[in-house]
Short mmCIF file of C-alpha atoms in Angstrom, two decimals:
data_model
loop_
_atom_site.label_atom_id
_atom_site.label_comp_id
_atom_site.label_asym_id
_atom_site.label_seq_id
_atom_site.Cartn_x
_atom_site.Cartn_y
_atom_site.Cartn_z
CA UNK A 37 26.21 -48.04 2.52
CA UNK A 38 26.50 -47.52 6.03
CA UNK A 39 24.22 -44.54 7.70
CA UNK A 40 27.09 -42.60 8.95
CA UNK A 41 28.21 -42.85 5.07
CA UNK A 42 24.83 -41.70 4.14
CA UNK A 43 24.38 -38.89 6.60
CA UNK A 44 27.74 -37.45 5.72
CA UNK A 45 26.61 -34.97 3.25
CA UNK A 46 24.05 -33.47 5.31
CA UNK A 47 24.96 -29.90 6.71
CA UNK A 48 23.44 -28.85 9.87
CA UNK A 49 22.76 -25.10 10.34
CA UNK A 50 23.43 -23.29 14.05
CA UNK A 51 20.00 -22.30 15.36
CA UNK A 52 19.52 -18.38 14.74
CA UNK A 53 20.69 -16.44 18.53
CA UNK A 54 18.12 -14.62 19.92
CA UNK A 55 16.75 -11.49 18.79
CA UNK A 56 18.90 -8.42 20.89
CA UNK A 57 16.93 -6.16 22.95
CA UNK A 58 16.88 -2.46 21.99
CA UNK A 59 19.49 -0.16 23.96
CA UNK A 60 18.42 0.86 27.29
CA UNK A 61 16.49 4.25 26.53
CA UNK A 62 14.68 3.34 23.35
CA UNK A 63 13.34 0.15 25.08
CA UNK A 64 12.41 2.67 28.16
CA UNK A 65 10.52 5.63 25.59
CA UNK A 66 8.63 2.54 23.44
CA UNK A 67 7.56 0.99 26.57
CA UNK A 68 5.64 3.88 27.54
CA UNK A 69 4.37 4.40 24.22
CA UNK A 70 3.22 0.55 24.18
CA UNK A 71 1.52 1.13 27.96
CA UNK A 72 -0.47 4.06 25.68
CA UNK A 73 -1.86 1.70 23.35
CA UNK A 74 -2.16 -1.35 25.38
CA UNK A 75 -4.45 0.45 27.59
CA UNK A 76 -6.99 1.10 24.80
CA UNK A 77 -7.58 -2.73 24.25
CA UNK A 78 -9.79 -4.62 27.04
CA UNK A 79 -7.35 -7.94 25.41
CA UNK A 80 -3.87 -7.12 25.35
CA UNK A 81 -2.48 -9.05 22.45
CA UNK A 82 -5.73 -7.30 20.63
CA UNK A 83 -2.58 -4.26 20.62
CA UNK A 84 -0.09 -6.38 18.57
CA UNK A 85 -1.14 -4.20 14.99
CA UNK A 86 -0.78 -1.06 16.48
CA UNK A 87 2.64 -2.21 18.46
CA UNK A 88 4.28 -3.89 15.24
CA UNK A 89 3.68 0.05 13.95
CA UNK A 90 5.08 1.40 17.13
CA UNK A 91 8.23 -0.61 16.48
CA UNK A 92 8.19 -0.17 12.76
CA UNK A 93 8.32 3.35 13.48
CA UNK A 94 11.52 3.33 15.09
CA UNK A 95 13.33 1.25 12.74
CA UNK A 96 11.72 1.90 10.10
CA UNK A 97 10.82 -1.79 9.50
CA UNK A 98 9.64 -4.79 11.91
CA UNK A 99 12.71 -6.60 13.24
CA UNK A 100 13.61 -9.44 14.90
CA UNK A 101 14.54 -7.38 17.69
CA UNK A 102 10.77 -5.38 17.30
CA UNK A 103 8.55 -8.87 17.02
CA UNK A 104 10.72 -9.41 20.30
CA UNK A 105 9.98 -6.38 21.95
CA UNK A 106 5.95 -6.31 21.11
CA UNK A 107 5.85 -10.35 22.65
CA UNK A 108 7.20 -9.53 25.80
CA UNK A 109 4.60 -6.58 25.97
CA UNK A 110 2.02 -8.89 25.27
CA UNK A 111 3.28 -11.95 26.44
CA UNK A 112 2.65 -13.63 23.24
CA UNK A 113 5.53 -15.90 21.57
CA UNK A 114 7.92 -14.81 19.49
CA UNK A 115 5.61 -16.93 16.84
CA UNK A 116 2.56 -15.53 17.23
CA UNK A 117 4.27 -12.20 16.38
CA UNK A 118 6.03 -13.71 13.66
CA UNK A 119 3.19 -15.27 12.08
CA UNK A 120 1.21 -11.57 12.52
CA UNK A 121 4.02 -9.81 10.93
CA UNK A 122 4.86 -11.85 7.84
CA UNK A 123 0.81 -11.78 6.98
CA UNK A 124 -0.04 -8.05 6.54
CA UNK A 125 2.26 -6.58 3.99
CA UNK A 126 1.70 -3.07 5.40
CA UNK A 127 5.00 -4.08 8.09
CA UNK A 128 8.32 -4.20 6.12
CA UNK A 129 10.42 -7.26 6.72
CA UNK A 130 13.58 -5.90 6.02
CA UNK A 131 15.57 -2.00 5.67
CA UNK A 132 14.04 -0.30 3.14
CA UNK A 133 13.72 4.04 2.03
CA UNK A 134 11.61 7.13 3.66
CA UNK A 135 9.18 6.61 1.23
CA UNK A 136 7.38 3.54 0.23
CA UNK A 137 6.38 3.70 -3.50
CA UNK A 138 3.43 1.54 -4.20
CA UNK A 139 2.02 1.21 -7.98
CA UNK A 140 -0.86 -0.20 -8.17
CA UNK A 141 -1.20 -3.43 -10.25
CA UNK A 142 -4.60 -4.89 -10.01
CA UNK A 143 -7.08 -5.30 -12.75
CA UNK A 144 -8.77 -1.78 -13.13
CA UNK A 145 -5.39 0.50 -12.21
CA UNK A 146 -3.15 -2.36 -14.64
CA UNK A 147 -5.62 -1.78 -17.53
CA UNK A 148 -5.42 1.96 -17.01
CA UNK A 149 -1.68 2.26 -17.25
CA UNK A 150 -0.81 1.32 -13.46
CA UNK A 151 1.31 -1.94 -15.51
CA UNK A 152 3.47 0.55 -17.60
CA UNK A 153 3.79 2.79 -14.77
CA UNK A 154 5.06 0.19 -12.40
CA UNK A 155 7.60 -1.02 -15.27
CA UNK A 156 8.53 2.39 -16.16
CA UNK A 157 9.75 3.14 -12.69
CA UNK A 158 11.47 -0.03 -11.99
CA UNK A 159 13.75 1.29 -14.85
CA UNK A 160 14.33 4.88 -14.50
CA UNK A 161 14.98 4.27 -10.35
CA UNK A 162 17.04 0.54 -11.55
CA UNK A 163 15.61 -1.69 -8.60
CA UNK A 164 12.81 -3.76 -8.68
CA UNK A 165 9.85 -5.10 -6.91
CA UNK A 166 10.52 -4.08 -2.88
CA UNK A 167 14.41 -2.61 -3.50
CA UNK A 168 15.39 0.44 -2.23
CA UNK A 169 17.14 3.07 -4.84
CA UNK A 170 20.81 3.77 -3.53
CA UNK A 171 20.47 6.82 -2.01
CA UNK A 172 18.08 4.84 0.98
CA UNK A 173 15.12 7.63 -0.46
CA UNK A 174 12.54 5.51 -2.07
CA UNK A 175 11.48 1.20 -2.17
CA UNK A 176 9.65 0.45 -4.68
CA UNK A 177 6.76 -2.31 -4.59
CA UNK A 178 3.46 -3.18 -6.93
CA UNK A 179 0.43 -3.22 -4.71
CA UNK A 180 -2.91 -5.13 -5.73
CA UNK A 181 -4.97 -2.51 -4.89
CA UNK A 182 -5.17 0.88 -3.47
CA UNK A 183 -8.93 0.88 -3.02
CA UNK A 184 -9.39 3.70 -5.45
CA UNK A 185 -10.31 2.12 -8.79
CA UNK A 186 -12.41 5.53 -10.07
CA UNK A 187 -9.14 7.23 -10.23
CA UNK A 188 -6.79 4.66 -11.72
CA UNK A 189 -3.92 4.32 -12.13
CA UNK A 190 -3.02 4.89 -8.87
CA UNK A 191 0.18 5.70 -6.54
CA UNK A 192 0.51 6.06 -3.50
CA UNK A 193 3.37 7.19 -1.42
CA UNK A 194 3.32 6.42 1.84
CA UNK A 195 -0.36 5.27 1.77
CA UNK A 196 -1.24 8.93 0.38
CA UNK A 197 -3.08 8.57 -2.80
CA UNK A 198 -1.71 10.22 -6.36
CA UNK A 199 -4.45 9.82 -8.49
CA UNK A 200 -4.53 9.38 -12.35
CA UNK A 201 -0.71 8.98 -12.94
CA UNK A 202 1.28 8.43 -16.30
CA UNK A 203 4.94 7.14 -16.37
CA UNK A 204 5.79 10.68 -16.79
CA UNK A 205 4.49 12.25 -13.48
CA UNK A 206 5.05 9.28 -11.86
CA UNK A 207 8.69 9.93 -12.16
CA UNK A 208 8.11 13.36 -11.37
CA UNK A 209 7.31 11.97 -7.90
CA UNK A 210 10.19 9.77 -7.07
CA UNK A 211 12.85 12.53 -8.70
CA UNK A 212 11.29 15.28 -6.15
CA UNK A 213 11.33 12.51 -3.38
CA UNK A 214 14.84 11.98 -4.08
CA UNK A 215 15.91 15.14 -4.37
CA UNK A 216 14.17 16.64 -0.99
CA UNK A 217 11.57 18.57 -3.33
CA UNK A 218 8.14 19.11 -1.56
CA UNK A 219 5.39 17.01 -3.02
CA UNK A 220 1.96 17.11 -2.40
CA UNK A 221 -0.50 14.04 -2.37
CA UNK A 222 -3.98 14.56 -5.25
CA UNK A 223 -5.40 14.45 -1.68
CA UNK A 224 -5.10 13.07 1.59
CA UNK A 225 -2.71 14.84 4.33
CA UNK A 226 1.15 16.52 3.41
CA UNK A 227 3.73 13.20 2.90
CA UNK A 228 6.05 12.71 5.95
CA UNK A 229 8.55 9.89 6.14
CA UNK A 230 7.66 6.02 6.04
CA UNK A 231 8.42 6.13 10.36
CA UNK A 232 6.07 9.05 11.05
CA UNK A 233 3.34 7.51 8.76
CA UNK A 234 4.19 3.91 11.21
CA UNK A 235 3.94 6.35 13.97
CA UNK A 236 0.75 7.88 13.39
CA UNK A 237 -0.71 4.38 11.88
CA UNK A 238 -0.10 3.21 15.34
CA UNK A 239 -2.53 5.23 16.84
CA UNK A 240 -0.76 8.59 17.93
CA UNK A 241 -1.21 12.26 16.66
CA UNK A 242 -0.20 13.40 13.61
CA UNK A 243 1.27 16.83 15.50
CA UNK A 244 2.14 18.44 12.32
CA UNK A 245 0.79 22.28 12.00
CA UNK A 246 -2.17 21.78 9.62
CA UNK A 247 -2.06 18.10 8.73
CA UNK A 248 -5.33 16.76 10.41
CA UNK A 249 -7.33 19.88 8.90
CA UNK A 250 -5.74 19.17 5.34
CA UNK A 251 -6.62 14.85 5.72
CA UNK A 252 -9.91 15.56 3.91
CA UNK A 253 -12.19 13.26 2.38
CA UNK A 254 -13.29 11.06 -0.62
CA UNK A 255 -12.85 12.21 -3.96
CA UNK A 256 -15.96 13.25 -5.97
CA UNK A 257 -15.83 10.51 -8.26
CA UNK A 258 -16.21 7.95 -5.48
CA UNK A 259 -19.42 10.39 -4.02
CA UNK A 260 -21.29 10.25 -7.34
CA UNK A 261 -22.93 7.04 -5.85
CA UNK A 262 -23.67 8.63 -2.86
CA UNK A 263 -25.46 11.46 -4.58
CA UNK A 264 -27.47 9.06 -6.49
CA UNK A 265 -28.77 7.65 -3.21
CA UNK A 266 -29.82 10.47 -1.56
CA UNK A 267 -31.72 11.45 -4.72
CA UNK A 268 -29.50 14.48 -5.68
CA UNK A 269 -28.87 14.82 -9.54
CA UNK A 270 -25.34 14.01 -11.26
CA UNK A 271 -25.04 16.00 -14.54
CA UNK A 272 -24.30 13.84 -17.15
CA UNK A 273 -21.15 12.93 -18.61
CA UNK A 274 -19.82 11.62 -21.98
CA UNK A 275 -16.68 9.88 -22.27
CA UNK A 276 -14.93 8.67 -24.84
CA UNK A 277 -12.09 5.93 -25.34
CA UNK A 278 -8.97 7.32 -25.15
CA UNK A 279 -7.54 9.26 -28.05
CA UNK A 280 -10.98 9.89 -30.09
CA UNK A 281 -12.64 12.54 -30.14
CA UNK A 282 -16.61 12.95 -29.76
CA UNK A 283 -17.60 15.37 -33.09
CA UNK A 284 -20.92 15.00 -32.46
CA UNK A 285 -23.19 15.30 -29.26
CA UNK A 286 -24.85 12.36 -28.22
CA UNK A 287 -28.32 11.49 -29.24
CA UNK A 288 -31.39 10.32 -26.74
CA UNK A 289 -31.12 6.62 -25.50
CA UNK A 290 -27.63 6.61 -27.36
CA UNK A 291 -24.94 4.18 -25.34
CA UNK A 292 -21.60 5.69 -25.07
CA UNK A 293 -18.14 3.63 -23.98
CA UNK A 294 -16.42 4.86 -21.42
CA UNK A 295 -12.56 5.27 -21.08
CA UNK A 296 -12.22 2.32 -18.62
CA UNK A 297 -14.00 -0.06 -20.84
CA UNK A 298 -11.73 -2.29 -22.03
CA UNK A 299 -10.80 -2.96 -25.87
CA UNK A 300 -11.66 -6.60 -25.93
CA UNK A 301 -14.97 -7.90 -26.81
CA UNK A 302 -17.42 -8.69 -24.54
CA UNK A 303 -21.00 -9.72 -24.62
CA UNK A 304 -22.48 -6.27 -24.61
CA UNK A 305 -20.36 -5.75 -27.75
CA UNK A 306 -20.02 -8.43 -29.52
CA UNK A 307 -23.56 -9.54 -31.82
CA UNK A 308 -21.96 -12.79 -32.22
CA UNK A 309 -22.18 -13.90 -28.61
CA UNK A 310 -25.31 -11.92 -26.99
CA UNK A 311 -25.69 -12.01 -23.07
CA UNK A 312 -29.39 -13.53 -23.05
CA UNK A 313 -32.01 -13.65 -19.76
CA UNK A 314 -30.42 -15.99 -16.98
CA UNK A 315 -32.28 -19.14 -16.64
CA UNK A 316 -33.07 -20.64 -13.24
CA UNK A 317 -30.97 -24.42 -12.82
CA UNK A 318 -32.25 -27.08 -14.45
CA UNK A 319 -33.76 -24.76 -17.10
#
C-alpha cells in the first residue's frame, strides 16, 4: 500500500477564521467600560474575570468574538482567554435564556429532593441539562452546589437563592419566568435578566431603585453557628424524619434524628457495626 493510498481517507478540516470584532459602537461603549475595570487591577490580565462578565453581559454568553475582545484589552492570547473561559462554568459557552435555572445536585440538596426536582423540570420545560426552553426564557442546568446546604434543596435563578423547593414550586418558578410574572428570590436582591446579573457580576452598580437595600444577608439557619460562638443561646429544636409525627415530647439526654439524616444505616445507628475510639497507627 502506497502512502498516498493510505492517506487518502483522511479529511482535513479548514482552520476556524478569526473571531469578528464587535460593530463599531459596541466595541467603542465596552472599551470604556473595560478602561473602568482595568484600572482597579495594579496587573491587567488580573481584569480578565470581571471582562469575560463585561462581554457576557452584552451577549448574553462569552463568544468567540468576546474572548477576542477581552485579549486585545489585556494583551493576553486568544488562549489564555480560552483556557479562562472554558474553566469557570459561571461564563456560558454558547446562546442560552434570560434566566439561568440551576438545581442543585450535590449530596445534601440531591438527598433532600434537589434529584427529583432537577428531573421533574427537565420534563415539564422538555430540554435537558444546559438547553434553553423554546421561547429563549429559561436554560436549564444541575449545579453541584449552591453553597447553601441548611436550606436544601436549593434553586437558584440567576445566582439568587430559592430555598427549600419541591417539584411543585419549582415549576411555579419557571411558569412565572416564562410567562413575565414577577418572582421574588427566598432572599437575596429582586431577579433581573441573566445580562444585568453579568453586568453587575462584573463589578458595576446594580442601579435598580431598591435593589442594594433589599441584597440582605445570610439566612438564620446558616447564623445559628454564629450565635453559638458568641455565646448567645439557640432555643432548641426537635425534628423529625419526614412524614412522622412526634406524639410525645422529648425526654432529657434523649437523641432525636433530624430530617436531613439519611435513611441508610450508619454507625451511629446501626448496633451491629459500632463506631469505637480511633486508635493512633500502628495500634
Amino acid at each position: 500500500m502506497t502512502a498516498h493510498s493510505s492517506n487518502q481517507d483522511v479529511q482535513l478540516g479548514m482552520p476556524q477564521l478569526p473571531a469578528p470584532d464587535y460593530p463599531a459602537d459596541v466595541r467603542a461603549r465596552l472599551e470604556a467600560d473595560a478602561k473602568d475595570v482595568v484600572s482597579r487591577y495594579p496587573d491587567s490580565r488580573s481584569a480578565l474575570l470581571p471582562l469575560l462578565h463585561l462581554v457576557q453581559s452584552e451577549e448574553g454568553f462569552v463568544s468567540r468574538t468576546g474572548m477576542r475582545f477581552c485579549a486585545e484589552i489585556l494583551e493576553l492570547t486568544t488562549a489564555e482567554v480560552t483556557a479562562v473561559a472554558t474553566f469557570y462554568t459561571m461564563y456560558r459557552r454558547k446562546p442560552s435564556g434570560d434566566y439561568q435555572v440551576g438545581v442543585c445536585t450535590n449530596t445534601l440538596c440531591a438527598v433532600m429532593g434537589g434529584d427529583a426536582i432537577f428531573e421533574d423540570l427537565k420534563e415539564h420545560l422538555g430540554v435537558g441539562n444546559g438547553e434553553t426552553t423554546e421561547d429563549g426564557k429559561v436554560t436549564l442546568e444541575h449545579i453541584e452546589c449552591n453553597a447553601a446546604c441548611d436550606f436544601a434543596p436549593v434553586v437558584m435563578v440567576n445566582w439568587e437563592f430559592f430555598d427549600n423547593q419541591t417539584p411543585a414550586s419549582a415549576r411555579r418558578i419557571v411558569d412565572d419566568l416564562r410567562a413575565d410574572r414577577p418572582v421574588e428570590p427566598t432572599r437575596g436582591a429582586p431577579l433581573c435578566t441573566y445580562r444585568e446579573t453579568a453586568r453587575i457580576l462584573a463589578g458595576f452598580p446594580d442601579e435598580r431603585p431598591g435593589a442594594v437595600a433589599a441584597t440582605g444577608g445570610a439566612g438564620p439557619a446558616s447564623l445559628i453557628g454564629l450565635r453559638l460562638a458568641k455565646g448567645e443561646s439557640v432555643p432548641a429544636r426537635v425534628v423529625s424524619p419526614r412524614g412522622e409525627a412526634v406524639d410525645e415530647p422529648p425526654q432529657p439526654g434523649s437523641r432525636h434524628r433530624s430530617s436531613h439524616d439519611a435513611p441508610q444505616s450508619t454507625s451511629d445507628s446501626d448496633p451491629h457495626h459500632p463506631s469505637g475510639p480511633v486508635t493512633e497507627e500502628g495500634e
